[in-house]
Short mmCIF file of C-alpha atoms and ligand atoms in Angstrom, two decimals:
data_model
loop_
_atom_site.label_atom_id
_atom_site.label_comp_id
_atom_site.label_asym_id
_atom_site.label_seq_id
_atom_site.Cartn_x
_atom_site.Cartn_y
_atom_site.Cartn_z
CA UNK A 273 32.79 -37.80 -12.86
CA UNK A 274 33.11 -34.74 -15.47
CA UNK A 275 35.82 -32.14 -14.82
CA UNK A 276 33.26 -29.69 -13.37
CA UNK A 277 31.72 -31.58 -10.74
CA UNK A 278 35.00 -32.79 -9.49
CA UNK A 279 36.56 -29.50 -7.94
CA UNK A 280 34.32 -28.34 -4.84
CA UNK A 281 32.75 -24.75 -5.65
CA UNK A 282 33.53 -21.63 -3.47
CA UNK A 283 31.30 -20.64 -0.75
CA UNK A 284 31.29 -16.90 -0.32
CA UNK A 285 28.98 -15.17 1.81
CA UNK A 286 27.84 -11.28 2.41
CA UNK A 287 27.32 -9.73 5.87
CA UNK A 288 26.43 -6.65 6.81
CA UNK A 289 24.21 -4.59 8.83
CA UNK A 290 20.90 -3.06 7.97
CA UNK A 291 20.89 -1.93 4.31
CA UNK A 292 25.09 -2.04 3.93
CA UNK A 293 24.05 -2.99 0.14
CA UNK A 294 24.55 -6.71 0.81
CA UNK A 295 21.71 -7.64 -1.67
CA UNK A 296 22.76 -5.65 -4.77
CA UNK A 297 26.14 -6.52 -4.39
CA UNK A 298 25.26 -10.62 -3.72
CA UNK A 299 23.39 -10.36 -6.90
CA UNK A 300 26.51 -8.43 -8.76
CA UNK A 301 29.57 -11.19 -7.96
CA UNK A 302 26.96 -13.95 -8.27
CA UNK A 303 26.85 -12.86 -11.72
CA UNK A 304 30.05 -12.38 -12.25
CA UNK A 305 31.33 -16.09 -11.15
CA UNK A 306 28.14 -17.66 -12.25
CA UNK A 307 27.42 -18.75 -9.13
CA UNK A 308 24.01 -19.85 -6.97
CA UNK A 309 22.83 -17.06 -5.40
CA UNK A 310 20.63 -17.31 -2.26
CA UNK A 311 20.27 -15.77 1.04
CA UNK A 312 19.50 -16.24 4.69
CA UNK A 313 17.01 -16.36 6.25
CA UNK A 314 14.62 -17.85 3.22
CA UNK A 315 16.93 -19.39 0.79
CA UNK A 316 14.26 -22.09 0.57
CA UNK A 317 10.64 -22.34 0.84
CA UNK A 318 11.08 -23.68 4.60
CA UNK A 319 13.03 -21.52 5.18
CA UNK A 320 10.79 -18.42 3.77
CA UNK A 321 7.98 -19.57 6.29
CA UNK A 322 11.02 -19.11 8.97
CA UNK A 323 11.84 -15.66 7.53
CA UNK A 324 8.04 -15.05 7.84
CA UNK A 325 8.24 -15.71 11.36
CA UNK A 326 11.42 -14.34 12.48
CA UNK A 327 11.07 -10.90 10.95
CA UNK A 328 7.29 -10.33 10.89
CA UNK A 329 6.26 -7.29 13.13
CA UNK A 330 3.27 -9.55 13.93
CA UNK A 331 5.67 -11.60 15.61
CA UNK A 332 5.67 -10.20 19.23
CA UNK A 333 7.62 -12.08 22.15
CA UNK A 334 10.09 -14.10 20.47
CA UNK A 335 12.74 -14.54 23.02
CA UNK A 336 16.77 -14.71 21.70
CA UNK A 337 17.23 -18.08 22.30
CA UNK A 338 13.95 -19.10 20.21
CA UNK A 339 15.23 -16.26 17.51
CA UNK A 340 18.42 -17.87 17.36
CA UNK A 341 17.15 -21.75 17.10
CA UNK A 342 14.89 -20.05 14.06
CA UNK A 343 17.81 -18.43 12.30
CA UNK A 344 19.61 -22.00 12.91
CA UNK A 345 16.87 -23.99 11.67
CA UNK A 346 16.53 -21.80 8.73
CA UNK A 347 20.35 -22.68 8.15
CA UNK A 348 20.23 -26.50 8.66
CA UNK A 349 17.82 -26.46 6.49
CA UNK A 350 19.85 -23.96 3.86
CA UNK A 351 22.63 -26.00 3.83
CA UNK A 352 21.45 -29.31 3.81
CA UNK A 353 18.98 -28.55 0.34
CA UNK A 354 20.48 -25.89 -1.60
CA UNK A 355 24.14 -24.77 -0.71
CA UNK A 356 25.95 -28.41 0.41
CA UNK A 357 24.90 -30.03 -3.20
CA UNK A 358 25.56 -27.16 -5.20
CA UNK A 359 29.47 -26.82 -3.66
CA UNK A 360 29.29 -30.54 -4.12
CA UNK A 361 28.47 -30.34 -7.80
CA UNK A 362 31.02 -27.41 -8.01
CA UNK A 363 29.52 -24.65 -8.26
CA UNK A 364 30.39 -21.64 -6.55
CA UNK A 365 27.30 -20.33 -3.67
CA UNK A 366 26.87 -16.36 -2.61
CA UNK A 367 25.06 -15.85 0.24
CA UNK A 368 23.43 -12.57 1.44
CA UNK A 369 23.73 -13.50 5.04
CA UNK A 370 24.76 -17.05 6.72
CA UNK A 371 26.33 -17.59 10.33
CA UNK A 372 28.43 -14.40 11.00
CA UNK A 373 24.39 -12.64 10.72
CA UNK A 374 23.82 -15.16 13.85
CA UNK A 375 27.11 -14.34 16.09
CA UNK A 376 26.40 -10.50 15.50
CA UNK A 377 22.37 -10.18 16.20
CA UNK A 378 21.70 -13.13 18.76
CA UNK A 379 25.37 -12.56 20.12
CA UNK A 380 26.44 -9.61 20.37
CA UNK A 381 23.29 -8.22 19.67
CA UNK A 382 21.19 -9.92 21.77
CA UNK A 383 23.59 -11.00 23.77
CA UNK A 384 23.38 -14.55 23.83
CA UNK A 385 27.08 -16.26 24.03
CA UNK A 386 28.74 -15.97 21.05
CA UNK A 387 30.53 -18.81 21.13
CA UNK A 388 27.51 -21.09 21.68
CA UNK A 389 25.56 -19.19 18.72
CA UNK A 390 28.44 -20.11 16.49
CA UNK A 391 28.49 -23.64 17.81
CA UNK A 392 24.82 -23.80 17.33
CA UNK A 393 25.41 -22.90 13.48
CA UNK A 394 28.76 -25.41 12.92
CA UNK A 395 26.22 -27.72 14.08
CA UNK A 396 23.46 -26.73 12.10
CA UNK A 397 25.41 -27.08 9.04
CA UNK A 398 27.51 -30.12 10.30
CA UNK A 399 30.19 -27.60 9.40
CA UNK A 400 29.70 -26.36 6.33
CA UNK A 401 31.37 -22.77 6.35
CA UNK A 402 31.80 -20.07 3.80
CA UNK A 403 35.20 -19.59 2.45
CA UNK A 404 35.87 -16.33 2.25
CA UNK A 405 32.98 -13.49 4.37
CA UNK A 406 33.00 -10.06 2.70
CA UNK A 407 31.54 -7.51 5.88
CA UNK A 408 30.02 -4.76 3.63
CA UNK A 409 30.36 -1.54 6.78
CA UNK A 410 28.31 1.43 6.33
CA UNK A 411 28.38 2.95 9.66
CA UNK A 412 25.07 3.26 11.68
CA UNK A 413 23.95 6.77 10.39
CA UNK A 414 24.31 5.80 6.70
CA UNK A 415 22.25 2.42 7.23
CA UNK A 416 19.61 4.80 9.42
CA UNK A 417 19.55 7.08 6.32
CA UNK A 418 19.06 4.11 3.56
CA UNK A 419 16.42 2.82 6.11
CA UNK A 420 12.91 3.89 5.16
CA UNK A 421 10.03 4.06 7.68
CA UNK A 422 8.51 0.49 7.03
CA UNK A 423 10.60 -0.79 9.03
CA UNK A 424 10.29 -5.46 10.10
CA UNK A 425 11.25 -6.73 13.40
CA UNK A 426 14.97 -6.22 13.41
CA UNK A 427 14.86 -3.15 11.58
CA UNK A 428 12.79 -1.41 14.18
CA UNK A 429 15.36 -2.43 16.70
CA UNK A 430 16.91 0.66 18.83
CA UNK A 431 20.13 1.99 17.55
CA UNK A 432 22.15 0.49 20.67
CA UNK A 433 21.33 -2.99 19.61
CA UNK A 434 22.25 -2.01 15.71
CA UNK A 435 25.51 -0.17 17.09
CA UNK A 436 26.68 -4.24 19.05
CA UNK A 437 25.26 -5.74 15.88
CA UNK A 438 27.67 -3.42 14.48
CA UNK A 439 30.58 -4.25 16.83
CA UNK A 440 29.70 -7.75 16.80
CA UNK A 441 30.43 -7.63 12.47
CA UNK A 442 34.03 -5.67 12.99
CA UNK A 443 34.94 -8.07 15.69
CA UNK A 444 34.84 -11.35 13.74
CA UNK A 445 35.98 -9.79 10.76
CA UNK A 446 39.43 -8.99 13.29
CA UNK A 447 39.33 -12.28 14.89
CA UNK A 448 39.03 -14.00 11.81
CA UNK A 449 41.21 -12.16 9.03
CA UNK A 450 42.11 -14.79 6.61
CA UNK A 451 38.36 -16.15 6.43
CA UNK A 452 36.88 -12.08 6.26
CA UNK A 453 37.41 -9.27 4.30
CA UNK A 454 36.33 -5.96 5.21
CA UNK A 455 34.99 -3.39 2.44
CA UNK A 456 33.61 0.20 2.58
CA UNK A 457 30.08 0.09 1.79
CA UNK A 458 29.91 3.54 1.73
CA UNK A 459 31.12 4.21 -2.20
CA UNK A 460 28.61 3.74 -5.67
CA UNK A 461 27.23 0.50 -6.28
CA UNK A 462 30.02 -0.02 -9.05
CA UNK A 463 32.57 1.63 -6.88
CA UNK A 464 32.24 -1.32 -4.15
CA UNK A 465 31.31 -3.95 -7.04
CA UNK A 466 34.73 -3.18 -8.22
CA UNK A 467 36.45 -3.68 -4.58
CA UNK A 468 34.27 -6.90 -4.23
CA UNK A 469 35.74 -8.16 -7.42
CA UNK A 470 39.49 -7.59 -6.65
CA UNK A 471 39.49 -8.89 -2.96
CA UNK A 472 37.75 -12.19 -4.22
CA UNK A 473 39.62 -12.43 -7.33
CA UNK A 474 43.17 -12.24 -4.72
CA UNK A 475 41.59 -14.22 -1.81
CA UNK A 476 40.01 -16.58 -3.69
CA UNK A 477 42.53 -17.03 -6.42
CA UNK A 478 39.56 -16.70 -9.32
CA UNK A 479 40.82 -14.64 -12.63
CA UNK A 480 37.89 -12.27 -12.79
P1 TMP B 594 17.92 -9.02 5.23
O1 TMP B 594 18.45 -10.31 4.70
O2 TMP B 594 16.83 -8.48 4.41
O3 TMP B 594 18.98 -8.04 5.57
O4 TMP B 594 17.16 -9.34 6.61
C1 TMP B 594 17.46 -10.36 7.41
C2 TMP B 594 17.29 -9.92 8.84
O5 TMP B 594 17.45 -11.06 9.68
C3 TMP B 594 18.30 -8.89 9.29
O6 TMP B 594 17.68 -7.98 10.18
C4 TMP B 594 19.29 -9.71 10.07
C5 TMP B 594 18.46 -10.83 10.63
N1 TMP B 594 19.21 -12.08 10.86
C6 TMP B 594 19.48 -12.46 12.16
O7 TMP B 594 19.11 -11.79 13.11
N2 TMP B 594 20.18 -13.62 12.36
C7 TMP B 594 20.61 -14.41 11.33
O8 TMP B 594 21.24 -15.44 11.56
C8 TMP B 594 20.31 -13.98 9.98
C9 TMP B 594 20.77 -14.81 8.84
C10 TMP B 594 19.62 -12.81 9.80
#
């Protein structure tokens, strides 16, 4: 086995409401640790039909517990093709989106049980879980204002279910403080590059 494939790669995933600036910054510290960077739902081409589905405004009566068994399938799926054998071949995965996306819309959100939504994704990924979670917070008016008016699905949700998707983000990130970090979204794109880099760099023990 060569020296690379024999250390385990970091799993790092983005979360975030509705345009926090989880995509331009996934794309940034992917770069930056050479890393595989995919995303949820549609990080493969299963999954893409799923995020077809899921977020289409064509799709009209989708009830939570079918939304959530989407968003899991689209992980399963995820984990088991793309982000599992990459870790195990030691590179390091960034994710824009994976299971904390699930707790906060079809929990909190929603309001499906959070607990069950997470134990529907630990089993969807036989427990594959990210090591560190950077929660990119923008506050609801800010994400309204980045929001154009072609809005899918779960963008044209009302602000009361953005605000709990909202709560549901903060309150993992406090329940689970050594797996999450919190940073202000709110700053220039190099601004909270540059915050992204130091708190992995620390948490993660990477020189970057
Ligand atoms: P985005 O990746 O372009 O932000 O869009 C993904 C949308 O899907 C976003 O509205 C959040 C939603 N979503 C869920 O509701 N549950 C999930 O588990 C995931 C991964 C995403």
């Amino acid at each position: 086995m060569s020296a690379q494939s024999s250390k385990r790669g970091k799993f790092i995933a983005f979360e975030g409401g509705e345009a926090c600036g989880k995509s331009t910054q996934s794309k940034l510290l992917a770069d930056l640790l050479d890393a595989v960077l995919t995303r949820e739902p549609g990080g493969t081409v299963i999954g893409s039909h799923l995020r077809e589905l899921a977020l289409s405004p064509e799709t009209v009566g989708l009830v939570p517990r079918a939304e959530a068994l989407i968003m899991a399938a689209d992980r399963a799926q995820h984990v088991a093709e793309l982000v599992e054998p990459a870790l195990a071949a030691g590179r390091h995965v960034v994710t824009d989106r994976f299971a904390g996306s699930s707790i906060a819309y079809q929990g909190y959100g929603r309001g499906l049980p959070v607990n069950e939504i997470r134990d529907l994704s630990l089993w969807a990924t036989a427990g594959v879980w990210p090591d560190l979670i950077v929660l990119l917070d923008v506050g609801a008016e800010e994400a309204d204002r980045r929001l154009g008016t072609e809005r899918d699905r779960m963008e044209s949700e009302s602000a009361a279910f953005h605000a709990e998707v909202q709560a549901g983000f903060r309150a993992q990130a406090l329940g689970e403080p050594e797996r999450w970090v919190v940073v202000d979204g709110t700053g220039t794109v190099d601004e909270v590059a540059n915050a992204v880099r130091n708190i992995v760099a620390e948490r993660l023990q990477l020189s970057l």
